[in-house]
mmCIF file of C-alpha atoms and ligand atoms in Angstrom:
data_model
loop_
_atom_site.group_PDB
_atom_site.id
_atom_site.type_symbol
_atom_site.label_atom_id
_atom_site.label_comp_id
_atom_site.label_asym_id
_atom_site.label_seq_id
_atom_site.Cartn_x
_atom_site.Cartn_y
_atom_site.Cartn_z
ATOM 1 C CA UNK A 1 -17.909 -42.330 47.247
ATOM 2 C CA UNK A 2 -14.691 -41.200 48.960
ATOM 3 C CA UNK A 3 -11.413 -42.660 47.608
ATOM 4 C CA UNK A 4 -9.209 -44.394 50.197
ATOM 5 C CA UNK A 5 -5.476 -43.407 49.235
ATOM 6 C CA UNK A 6 -2.871 -46.240 49.515
ATOM 7 C CA UNK A 7 -1.449 -44.622 52.874
ATOM 8 C CA UNK A 8 -4.955 -44.456 54.550
ATOM 9 C CA UNK A 9 -5.539 -48.069 53.995
ATOM 10 C CA UNK A 10 -5.744 -49.869 57.327
ATOM 11 C CA UNK A 11 -3.035 -52.652 57.682
ATOM 12 C CA UNK A 12 -3.805 -55.959 57.573
ATOM 13 C CA UNK A 13 -3.440 -56.475 61.205
ATOM 14 C CA UNK A 14 -5.734 -53.656 61.969
ATOM 15 C CA UNK A 15 -8.468 -54.992 59.708
ATOM 16 C CA UNK A 16 -7.839 -58.739 61.205
ATOM 17 C CA UNK A 17 -8.380 -56.989 64.768
ATOM 18 C CA UNK A 18 -11.399 -54.972 63.409
ATOM 19 C CA UNK A 19 -12.967 -58.257 62.252
ATOM 20 C CA UNK A 20 -12.671 -60.064 65.505
ATOM 21 C CA UNK A 21 -12.689 -57.635 68.112
ATOM 22 C CA UNK A 22 -15.190 -55.113 69.773
ATOM 23 C CA UNK A 23 -17.626 -57.515 70.834
ATOM 24 C CA UNK A 24 -18.492 -58.067 66.968
ATOM 25 C CA UNK A 25 -18.242 -61.143 64.495
ATOM 26 C CA UNK A 26 -18.571 -62.033 60.974
ATOM 27 C CA UNK A 27 -21.604 -63.229 59.241
ATOM 28 C CA UNK A 28 -21.153 -66.055 56.509
ATOM 29 C CA UNK A 29 -23.358 -65.563 53.800
ATOM 30 C CA UNK A 30 -20.957 -66.909 50.888
ATOM 31 C CA UNK A 31 -22.874 -70.294 50.022
ATOM 32 C CA UNK A 32 -22.211 -71.226 46.357
ATOM 33 C CA UNK A 33 -24.940 -70.507 44.054
ATOM 34 C CA UNK A 34 -25.792 -74.595 44.195
ATOM 35 C CA UNK A 35 -25.834 -74.594 47.981
ATOM 36 C CA UNK A 36 -27.704 -71.302 48.144
ATOM 37 C CA UNK A 37 -30.320 -72.685 45.566
ATOM 38 C CA UNK A 38 -30.713 -75.721 47.456
ATOM 39 C CA UNK A 39 -31.340 -74.035 50.560
ATOM 40 C CA UNK A 40 -34.080 -71.638 49.154
ATOM 41 C CA UNK A 41 -35.639 -74.564 47.378
ATOM 42 C CA UNK A 42 -35.843 -76.467 50.866
ATOM 43 C CA UNK A 43 -37.972 -73.491 52.017
ATOM 44 C CA UNK A 44 -40.054 -73.635 48.995
ATOM 45 C CA UNK A 45 -38.449 -70.497 47.300
ATOM 46 C CA UNK A 46 -37.824 -70.467 43.637
ATOM 47 C CA UNK A 47 -34.103 -70.147 43.329
ATOM 48 C CA UNK A 48 -32.886 -67.476 40.754
ATOM 49 C CA UNK A 49 -30.045 -64.976 40.534
ATOM 50 C CA UNK A 50 -33.156 -62.610 41.843
ATOM 51 C CA UNK A 51 -34.074 -64.331 44.972
ATOM 52 C CA UNK A 52 -30.454 -65.114 45.774
ATOM 53 C CA UNK A 53 -29.967 -61.365 45.527
ATOM 54 C CA UNK A 54 -32.861 -60.303 47.351
ATOM 55 C CA UNK A 55 -32.177 -62.996 50.366
ATOM 56 C CA UNK A 56 -28.497 -61.493 50.476
ATOM 57 C CA UNK A 57 -29.989 -58.044 50.396
ATOM 58 C CA UNK A 58 -32.076 -58.758 53.371
ATOM 59 C CA UNK A 59 -29.300 -60.062 55.374
ATOM 60 C CA UNK A 60 -27.208 -57.046 54.660
ATOM 61 C CA UNK A 61 -29.297 -54.302 55.425
ATOM 62 C CA UNK A 62 -31.201 -54.758 58.978
ATOM 63 C CA UNK A 63 -30.785 -51.592 60.878
ATOM 64 C CA UNK A 64 -28.299 -52.307 63.762
ATOM 65 C CA UNK A 65 -26.703 -55.094 62.145
ATOM 66 C CA UNK A 66 -23.304 -53.515 62.314
ATOM 67 C CA UNK A 67 -23.630 -53.145 66.187
ATOM 68 C CA UNK A 68 -22.807 -56.950 66.158
ATOM 69 C CA UNK A 69 -21.586 -57.604 62.790
ATOM 70 C CA UNK A 70 -18.004 -56.481 61.904
ATOM 71 C CA UNK A 71 -17.888 -58.359 58.304
ATOM 72 C CA UNK A 72 -19.868 -60.361 55.685
ATOM 73 C CA UNK A 73 -18.565 -62.970 53.690
ATOM 74 C CA UNK A 74 -20.153 -62.504 50.166
ATOM 75 C CA UNK A 75 -19.687 -65.381 47.219
ATOM 76 C CA UNK A 76 -18.622 -64.075 43.786
ATOM 77 C CA UNK A 77 -22.211 -63.828 42.410
ATOM 78 C CA UNK A 78 -23.297 -61.449 45.362
ATOM 79 C CA UNK A 79 -20.082 -59.593 45.185
ATOM 80 C CA UNK A 80 -20.957 -58.619 41.864
ATOM 81 C CA UNK A 81 -24.572 -57.873 42.387
ATOM 82 C CA UNK A 82 -26.381 -54.390 43.422
ATOM 83 C CA UNK A 83 -28.788 -53.599 46.221
ATOM 84 C CA UNK A 84 -32.282 -52.443 44.818
ATOM 85 C CA UNK A 85 -31.104 -48.860 45.311
ATOM 86 C CA UNK A 86 -28.203 -49.627 42.741
ATOM 87 C CA UNK A 87 -25.352 -49.679 45.243
ATOM 88 C CA UNK A 88 -23.044 -52.663 44.851
ATOM 89 C CA UNK A 89 -22.996 -55.018 47.349
ATOM 90 C CA UNK A 90 -19.211 -54.258 48.572
ATOM 91 C CA UNK A 91 -19.924 -50.662 48.794
ATOM 92 C CA UNK A 92 -23.274 -50.822 50.434
ATOM 93 C CA UNK A 93 -21.608 -52.801 52.722
ATOM 94 C CA UNK A 94 -18.798 -50.545 53.796
ATOM 95 C CA UNK A 95 -21.289 -47.698 53.860
ATOM 96 C CA UNK A 96 -23.330 -49.948 56.612
ATOM 97 C CA UNK A 97 -20.220 -50.304 58.732
ATOM 98 C CA UNK A 98 -19.957 -53.765 57.653
ATOM 99 C CA UNK A 99 -16.454 -54.940 56.185
ATOM 100 C CA UNK A 100 -17.167 -56.996 52.839
ATOM 101 C CA UNK A 101 -15.270 -60.432 52.393
ATOM 102 C CA UNK A 102 -15.242 -62.766 49.604
ATOM 103 C CA UNK A 103 -15.115 -66.710 49.359
ATOM 104 C CA UNK A 104 -12.358 -67.339 46.851
ATOM 105 C CA UNK A 105 -11.932 -71.004 46.834
ATOM 106 C CA UNK A 106 -13.696 -72.943 44.090
ATOM 107 C CA UNK A 107 -14.958 -76.044 46.452
ATOM 108 C CA UNK A 108 -13.528 -79.490 47.154
ATOM 109 C CA UNK A 109 -12.531 -82.615 44.935
ATOM 110 C CA UNK A 110 -11.318 -85.900 46.156
ATOM 111 C CA UNK A 111 -7.411 -85.523 47.258
ATOM 112 C CA UNK A 112 -5.709 -88.151 44.920
ATOM 113 C CA UNK A 113 -3.826 -90.788 47.017
ATOM 114 C CA UNK A 114 -5.972 -89.316 49.825
ATOM 115 C CA UNK A 115 -8.075 -92.372 50.572
ATOM 116 C CA UNK A 116 -11.407 -90.334 50.479
ATOM 117 C CA UNK A 117 -10.181 -87.147 51.992
ATOM 118 C CA UNK A 118 -10.993 -84.067 49.979
ATOM 119 C CA UNK A 119 -8.753 -81.227 48.859
ATOM 120 C CA UNK A 120 -9.863 -77.227 48.285
ATOM 121 C CA UNK A 121 -9.201 -76.151 44.744
ATOM 122 C CA UNK A 122 -8.957 -72.843 43.524
ATOM 123 C CA UNK A 123 -5.390 -71.683 43.433
ATOM 124 C CA UNK A 124 -5.173 -71.321 39.689
ATOM 125 C CA UNK A 125 -5.650 -67.804 38.809
ATOM 126 C CA UNK A 126 -6.087 -66.871 42.132
ATOM 127 C CA UNK A 127 -3.766 -63.617 42.204
ATOM 128 C CA UNK A 128 -5.728 -62.373 39.602
ATOM 129 C CA UNK A 129 -9.241 -62.658 41.032
ATOM 130 C CA UNK A 130 -7.845 -61.384 44.420
ATOM 131 C CA UNK A 131 -6.522 -58.245 42.663
ATOM 132 C CA UNK A 132 -9.796 -57.736 40.943
ATOM 133 C CA UNK A 133 -11.677 -58.097 44.458
ATOM 134 C CA UNK A 134 -9.017 -55.845 46.378
ATOM 135 C CA UNK A 135 -10.005 -53.377 43.603
ATOM 136 C CA UNK A 136 -13.741 -53.705 44.017
ATOM 137 C CA UNK A 137 -13.520 -53.003 47.817
ATOM 138 C CA UNK A 138 -13.041 -56.342 49.464
ATOM 139 C CA UNK A 139 -11.471 -56.162 52.964
ATOM 140 C CA UNK A 140 -10.861 -59.880 53.441
ATOM 141 C CA UNK A 141 -11.255 -63.114 51.868
ATOM 142 C CA UNK A 142 -12.149 -66.763 52.750
ATOM 143 C CA UNK A 143 -10.781 -70.132 51.925
ATOM 144 C CA UNK A 144 -12.098 -73.197 53.546
ATOM 145 C CA UNK A 145 -10.653 -76.867 53.748
ATOM 146 C CA UNK A 146 -12.725 -79.503 54.698
ATOM 147 C CA UNK A 147 -11.848 -82.669 56.736
ATOM 148 C CA UNK A 148 -13.627 -85.595 58.020
ATOM 149 C CA UNK A 149 -12.763 -87.294 61.178
ATOM 150 C CA UNK A 150 -12.870 -90.783 59.233
ATOM 151 C CA UNK A 151 -10.390 -89.707 56.487
ATOM 152 C CA UNK A 152 -8.184 -87.351 58.073
ATOM 153 C CA UNK A 153 -4.616 -88.194 57.661
ATOM 154 C CA UNK A 154 -1.318 -86.537 58.020
ATOM 155 C CA UNK A 155 -1.155 -86.075 54.252
ATOM 156 C CA UNK A 156 -4.348 -84.284 53.657
ATOM 157 C CA UNK A 157 -3.949 -82.208 56.455
ATOM 158 C CA UNK A 158 -0.742 -81.105 55.204
ATOM 159 C CA UNK A 159 -1.954 -80.861 51.701
ATOM 160 C CA UNK A 160 -5.068 -78.588 52.623
ATOM 161 C CA UNK A 161 -2.782 -76.770 54.991
ATOM 162 C CA UNK A 162 -0.275 -76.176 52.070
ATOM 163 C CA UNK A 163 -3.265 -74.881 49.859
ATOM 164 C CA UNK A 164 -4.068 -72.661 52.785
ATOM 165 C CA UNK A 165 -0.831 -71.056 53.335
ATOM 166 C CA UNK A 166 -0.448 -70.292 49.667
ATOM 167 C CA UNK A 167 -3.923 -68.674 49.543
ATOM 168 C CA UNK A 168 -2.962 -66.655 52.596
ATOM 169 C CA UNK A 169 0.314 -65.253 51.146
ATOM 170 C CA UNK A 170 -1.187 -64.521 48.285
ATOM 171 C CA UNK A 171 -4.157 -62.633 49.981
ATOM 172 C CA UNK A 172 -1.575 -60.650 52.154
ATOM 173 C CA UNK A 173 0.530 -59.782 48.800
ATOM 174 C CA UNK A 174 -3.068 -58.050 47.524
ATOM 175 C CA UNK A 175 -3.801 -56.284 50.741
ATOM 176 C CA UNK A 176 -6.514 -58.780 51.724
ATOM 177 C CA UNK A 177 -6.680 -60.484 55.289
ATOM 178 C CA UNK A 178 -7.130 -64.164 54.629
ATOM 179 C CA UNK A 179 -9.643 -65.900 56.731
ATOM 180 C CA UNK A 180 -8.024 -69.303 57.284
ATOM 181 C CA UNK A 181 -10.517 -72.047 57.543
ATOM 182 C CA UNK A 182 -9.856 -75.835 58.351
ATOM 183 C CA UNK A 183 -12.998 -77.035 59.251
ATOM 184 C CA UNK A 184 -13.526 -80.656 60.580
ATOM 185 C CA UNK A 185 -16.943 -81.430 59.852
ATOM 186 C CA UNK A 186 -19.538 -82.158 62.754
ATOM 187 C CA UNK A 187 -21.479 -84.369 60.467
ATOM 188 C CA UNK A 188 -21.418 -88.165 61.746
ATOM 189 C CA UNK A 189 -21.957 -90.073 64.889
ATOM 190 C CA UNK A 190 -18.233 -89.736 66.261
ATOM 191 C CA UNK A 191 -16.900 -88.720 69.871
ATOM 192 C CA UNK A 192 -15.527 -85.476 71.029
ATOM 193 C CA UNK A 193 -12.178 -87.016 71.215
ATOM 194 C CA UNK A 194 -12.142 -87.679 67.370
ATOM 195 C CA UNK A 195 -12.957 -84.253 66.692
ATOM 196 C CA UNK A 196 -9.900 -83.197 69.002
ATOM 197 C CA UNK A 197 -7.515 -85.366 67.265
ATOM 198 C CA UNK A 198 -8.756 -84.165 63.809
ATOM 199 C CA UNK A 199 -8.981 -80.626 64.940
ATOM 200 C CA UNK A 200 -5.588 -80.955 66.284
ATOM 201 C CA UNK A 201 -3.907 -82.449 63.160
ATOM 202 C CA UNK A 202 -5.653 -79.966 60.803
ATOM 203 C CA UNK A 203 -4.484 -77.015 63.098
ATOM 204 C CA UNK A 204 -1.115 -78.221 63.472
ATOM 205 C CA UNK A 205 -0.401 -78.599 59.650
ATOM 206 C CA UNK A 206 -2.160 -75.532 59.071
ATOM 207 C CA UNK A 207 0.537 -73.343 61.211
ATOM 208 C CA UNK A 208 3.365 -75.386 59.990
ATOM 209 C CA UNK A 209 2.562 -74.429 56.315
ATOM 210 C CA UNK A 210 1.675 -70.888 57.015
ATOM 211 C CA UNK A 211 5.079 -70.266 58.624
ATOM 212 C CA UNK A 212 6.929 -71.981 55.618
ATOM 213 C CA UNK A 213 4.882 -69.632 53.391
ATOM 214 C CA UNK A 214 6.080 -66.489 55.390
ATOM 215 C CA UNK A 215 2.612 -65.599 56.238
ATOM 216 C CA UNK A 216 2.242 -62.542 58.708
ATOM 217 C CA UNK A 217 0.088 -64.101 61.461
ATOM 218 C CA UNK A 218 -1.062 -60.540 62.585
ATOM 219 C CA UNK A 219 -2.936 -60.191 59.538
ATOM 220 C CA UNK A 220 -5.085 -63.412 59.453
ATOM 221 C CA UNK A 221 -8.178 -64.421 60.876
ATOM 222 C CA UNK A 222 -8.531 -68.201 61.845
ATOM 223 C CA UNK A 223 -11.622 -69.868 61.469
ATOM 224 C CA UNK A 224 -11.930 -73.144 62.976
ATOM 225 C CA UNK A 225 -14.523 -75.525 64.131
ATOM 226 C CA UNK A 226 -15.620 -75.917 67.721
ATOM 227 C CA UNK A 227 -14.479 -79.348 69.144
ATOM 228 C CA UNK A 228 -17.606 -80.965 69.292
ATOM 229 C CA UNK A 229 -19.096 -84.840 69.204
ATOM 230 C CA UNK A 230 -20.763 -85.485 65.738
ATOM 231 C CA UNK A 231 -24.401 -84.202 65.204
ATOM 232 C CA UNK A 232 -25.759 -87.630 65.290
ATOM 233 C CA UNK A 233 -23.868 -88.256 68.698
ATOM 234 C CA UNK A 234 -25.030 -87.568 72.228
ATOM 235 C CA UNK A 235 -24.148 -83.817 72.662
ATOM 236 C CA UNK A 236 -21.667 -82.633 75.153
ATOM 237 C CA UNK A 237 -22.177 -79.956 77.678
ATOM 238 C CA UNK A 238 -21.022 -76.509 76.552
ATOM 239 C CA UNK A 239 -18.355 -76.354 79.572
ATOM 240 C CA UNK A 240 -16.855 -79.825 77.783
ATOM 241 C CA UNK A 241 -16.906 -78.426 74.423
ATOM 242 C CA UNK A 242 -15.284 -75.278 75.584
ATOM 243 C CA UNK A 243 -12.576 -77.047 77.615
ATOM 244 C CA UNK A 244 -11.672 -79.370 74.506
ATOM 245 C CA UNK A 245 -11.459 -76.590 72.028
ATOM 246 C CA UNK A 246 -9.641 -74.517 74.360
ATOM 247 C CA UNK A 247 -6.883 -77.119 74.909
ATOM 248 C CA UNK A 248 -6.486 -77.747 71.320
ATOM 249 C CA UNK A 249 -5.978 -74.148 70.476
ATOM 250 C CA UNK A 250 -3.524 -73.920 73.193
ATOM 251 C CA UNK A 251 -1.577 -76.468 71.530
ATOM 252 C CA UNK A 252 -1.458 -75.226 68.281
ATOM 253 C CA UNK A 253 -2.526 -71.636 67.529
ATOM 254 C CA UNK A 254 0.485 -69.310 67.981
ATOM 255 C CA UNK A 255 0.017 -66.279 70.026
ATOM 256 C CA UNK A 256 0.664 -63.687 67.207
ATOM 257 C CA UNK A 257 -2.910 -64.608 65.771
ATOM 258 C CA UNK A 258 -5.040 -61.773 66.829
ATOM 259 C CA UNK A 259 -8.422 -63.512 66.344
ATOM 260 C CA UNK A 260 -10.229 -66.595 65.859
ATOM 261 C CA UNK A 261 -13.612 -66.776 64.463
ATOM 262 C CA UNK A 262 -15.600 -69.978 64.880
ATOM 263 C CA UNK A 263 -18.083 -71.366 62.266
ATOM 264 C CA UNK A 264 -21.332 -72.978 63.455
ATOM 265 C CA UNK A 265 -21.103 -76.321 61.540
ATOM 266 C CA UNK A 266 -24.563 -77.207 61.557
ATOM 267 C CA UNK A 267 -25.076 -77.043 65.343
ATOM 268 C CA UNK A 268 -28.065 -74.984 66.836
ATOM 269 C CA UNK A 269 -27.607 -71.452 67.413
ATOM 270 C CA UNK A 270 -28.196 -71.491 71.448
ATOM 271 C CA UNK A 271 -25.592 -74.208 71.401
ATOM 272 C CA UNK A 272 -22.892 -72.786 69.539
ATOM 273 C CA UNK A 273 -23.485 -69.266 71.453
ATOM 274 C CA UNK A 274 -22.946 -71.153 74.523
ATOM 275 C CA UNK A 275 -19.647 -72.678 73.313
ATOM 276 C CA UNK A 276 -18.507 -69.183 72.450
ATOM 277 C CA UNK A 277 -19.368 -68.033 75.811
ATOM 278 C CA UNK A 278 -17.711 -70.464 77.707
ATOM 279 C CA UNK A 279 -14.499 -70.300 75.471
ATOM 280 C CA UNK A 280 -14.217 -66.646 75.567
ATOM 281 C CA UNK A 281 -14.342 -66.953 79.515
ATOM 282 C CA UNK A 282 -11.537 -69.615 79.217
ATOM 283 C CA UNK A 283 -9.623 -67.283 76.895
ATOM 284 C CA UNK A 284 -9.841 -64.228 79.104
ATOM 285 C CA UNK A 285 -9.403 -65.990 82.571
ATOM 286 C CA UNK A 286 -6.534 -67.901 81.295
ATOM 287 C CA UNK A 287 -4.646 -64.971 79.573
ATOM 288 C CA UNK A 288 -4.680 -66.301 76.159
ATOM 289 C CA UNK A 289 -4.033 -63.341 73.506
ATOM 290 C CA UNK A 290 -6.802 -63.881 71.010
ATOM 291 C CA UNK A 291 -9.944 -62.370 70.386
ATOM 292 C CA UNK A 292 -12.671 -64.965 69.908
ATOM 293 C CA UNK A 293 -15.754 -64.369 67.934
ATOM 294 C CA UNK A 294 -18.184 -65.863 65.518
ATOM 295 C CA UNK A 295 -18.173 -66.270 61.991
ATOM 296 C CA UNK A 296 -21.378 -68.238 61.706
ATOM 297 C CA UNK A 297 -23.600 -69.172 58.850
ATOM 298 C CA UNK A 298 -26.449 -71.398 59.262
ATOM 299 C CA UNK A 299 -26.505 -70.471 63.213
ATOM 300 C CA UNK A 300 -27.449 -66.948 62.078
ATOM 301 C CA UNK A 301 -29.300 -67.503 59.040
ATOM 302 C CA UNK A 302 -31.589 -70.480 59.004
ATOM 303 C CA UNK A 303 -34.299 -69.017 61.123
ATOM 304 C CA UNK A 304 -34.505 -65.865 59.285
ATOM 305 C CA UNK A 305 -34.543 -67.654 55.785
ATOM 306 C CA UNK A 306 -37.517 -69.690 57.287
ATOM 307 C CA UNK A 307 -39.256 -66.674 58.454
ATOM 308 C CA UNK A 308 -38.959 -64.828 55.025
ATOM 309 C CA UNK A 309 -39.996 -67.609 52.912
ATOM 310 C CA UNK A 310 -39.425 -65.459 49.789
ATOM 311 C CA UNK A 311 -42.203 -62.962 50.571
ATOM 312 C CA UNK A 312 -41.465 -59.292 50.797
ATOM 313 C CA UNK A 313 -44.109 -58.733 53.366
ATOM 314 C CA UNK A 314 -41.959 -60.931 55.940
ATOM 315 C CA UNK A 315 -38.650 -59.268 55.110
ATOM 316 C CA UNK A 316 -38.950 -56.912 58.575
ATOM 317 C CA UNK A 317 -39.690 -60.149 60.787
ATOM 318 C CA UNK A 318 -36.920 -62.141 58.993
ATOM 319 C CA UNK A 319 -34.189 -58.934 59.608
ATOM 320 C CA UNK A 320 -35.563 -58.723 63.155
ATOM 321 C CA UNK A 321 -34.693 -62.458 63.587
ATOM 322 C CA UNK A 322 -31.205 -61.961 62.119
ATOM 323 C CA UNK A 323 -30.491 -58.988 64.231
ATOM 324 C CA UNK A 324 -31.435 -60.909 67.408
ATOM 325 C CA UNK A 325 -29.319 -63.939 66.449
ATOM 326 C CA UNK A 326 -26.385 -61.700 65.798
ATOM 327 C CA UNK A 327 -26.753 -59.784 69.302
ATOM 328 C CA UNK A 328 -26.936 -63.122 70.954
ATOM 329 C CA UNK A 329 -23.654 -64.416 69.115
ATOM 330 C CA UNK A 330 -22.086 -61.078 69.717
ATOM 331 C CA UNK A 331 -23.148 -60.991 73.520
ATOM 332 C CA UNK A 332 -21.346 -64.475 73.746
ATOM 333 C CA UNK A 333 -18.103 -62.995 73.119
ATOM 334 C CA UNK A 334 -18.147 -60.110 75.827
HETATM 335 P P1 13P B 401 -21.465 -72.630 59.193
HETATM 336 O O1 13P B 401 -21.674 -71.717 60.304
HETATM 337 O O2 13P B 401 -23.303 -72.741 58.721
HETATM 338 O O3 13P B 401 -21.060 -73.963 59.522
HETATM 339 O O4 13P B 401 -20.925 -71.715 58.200
HETATM 340 C C1 13P B 401 -19.782 -71.211 58.014
HETATM 341 C C2 13P B 401 -19.019 -71.148 56.962
HETATM 342 O O5 13P B 401 -18.564 -70.012 56.554
HETATM 343 C C3 13P B 401 -18.600 -72.203 56.360
HETATM 344 O O6 13P B 401 -17.614 -71.930 55.385
#
């Protein structure tokens, strides 16, 4: 393996642009052990360290993946595992042309005084963990704050924005690009306006707190939700989602942010690709400076997981399906 000397290391700004530009996006494969195990079980696959590893190897190794995928987000378990050929996941990922990232928050708990809102945990000891991930090859990290339109308040937006800012500042100190993810959940029957209100509140406080923490915006990636009605409400047209999302972004996201990579939030693959197509057009035609792309999880991997079903004989078909989903999402950014 070639050693990267400190002076040869790309800057945070270069990595942030690489992750979100060139018509490529990020594959989110960082489900916690518990979530991943539940998703495997739901497909009739016995959940174990081995099956979780096999599945993540399937996701990382399809031929041609790097044509549409710039980075992959892993969880701690996968980050420490090896491919069948013995290569550690982060090293193999770099060799395949896909930057390895690591999810570093430790999940949510009720926010004290937050009337049902959640706060994301994981700041204790974070510096030491970031140093270790950086040394083992991580290029970027991810921290997800979670909001529900029914419980978001200024207090919960500010508290989570503050945690995101402390995480982001610490990442940059350790040479990792922070993916800053304030997610307004799409679960529920709410309307588009409620999603717009909550997303605006969340993003507003995130950027206020990033500013206070002295985070270099050129070296972050923003990972927001699309502004949509809830998954149990009547869906909105892609043009409507893109227009609402664009308006909120214009009001809250500074021009210094190089790239915005959207989560899929449980929406179908075709829908999020349509949102991204329309939004990319708006950003380009209206002269906004950001690169917009995807950092989808379920919209890319749910189909392939079903196709795989834990059977080695299905691996090639599952990988083909994954590459097709990633290519479709990548086309939506171009
Ligand atoms: P989804 O695209 O499935 O919403 O997941 C993306 C993600 O990384 C959530 O943290």
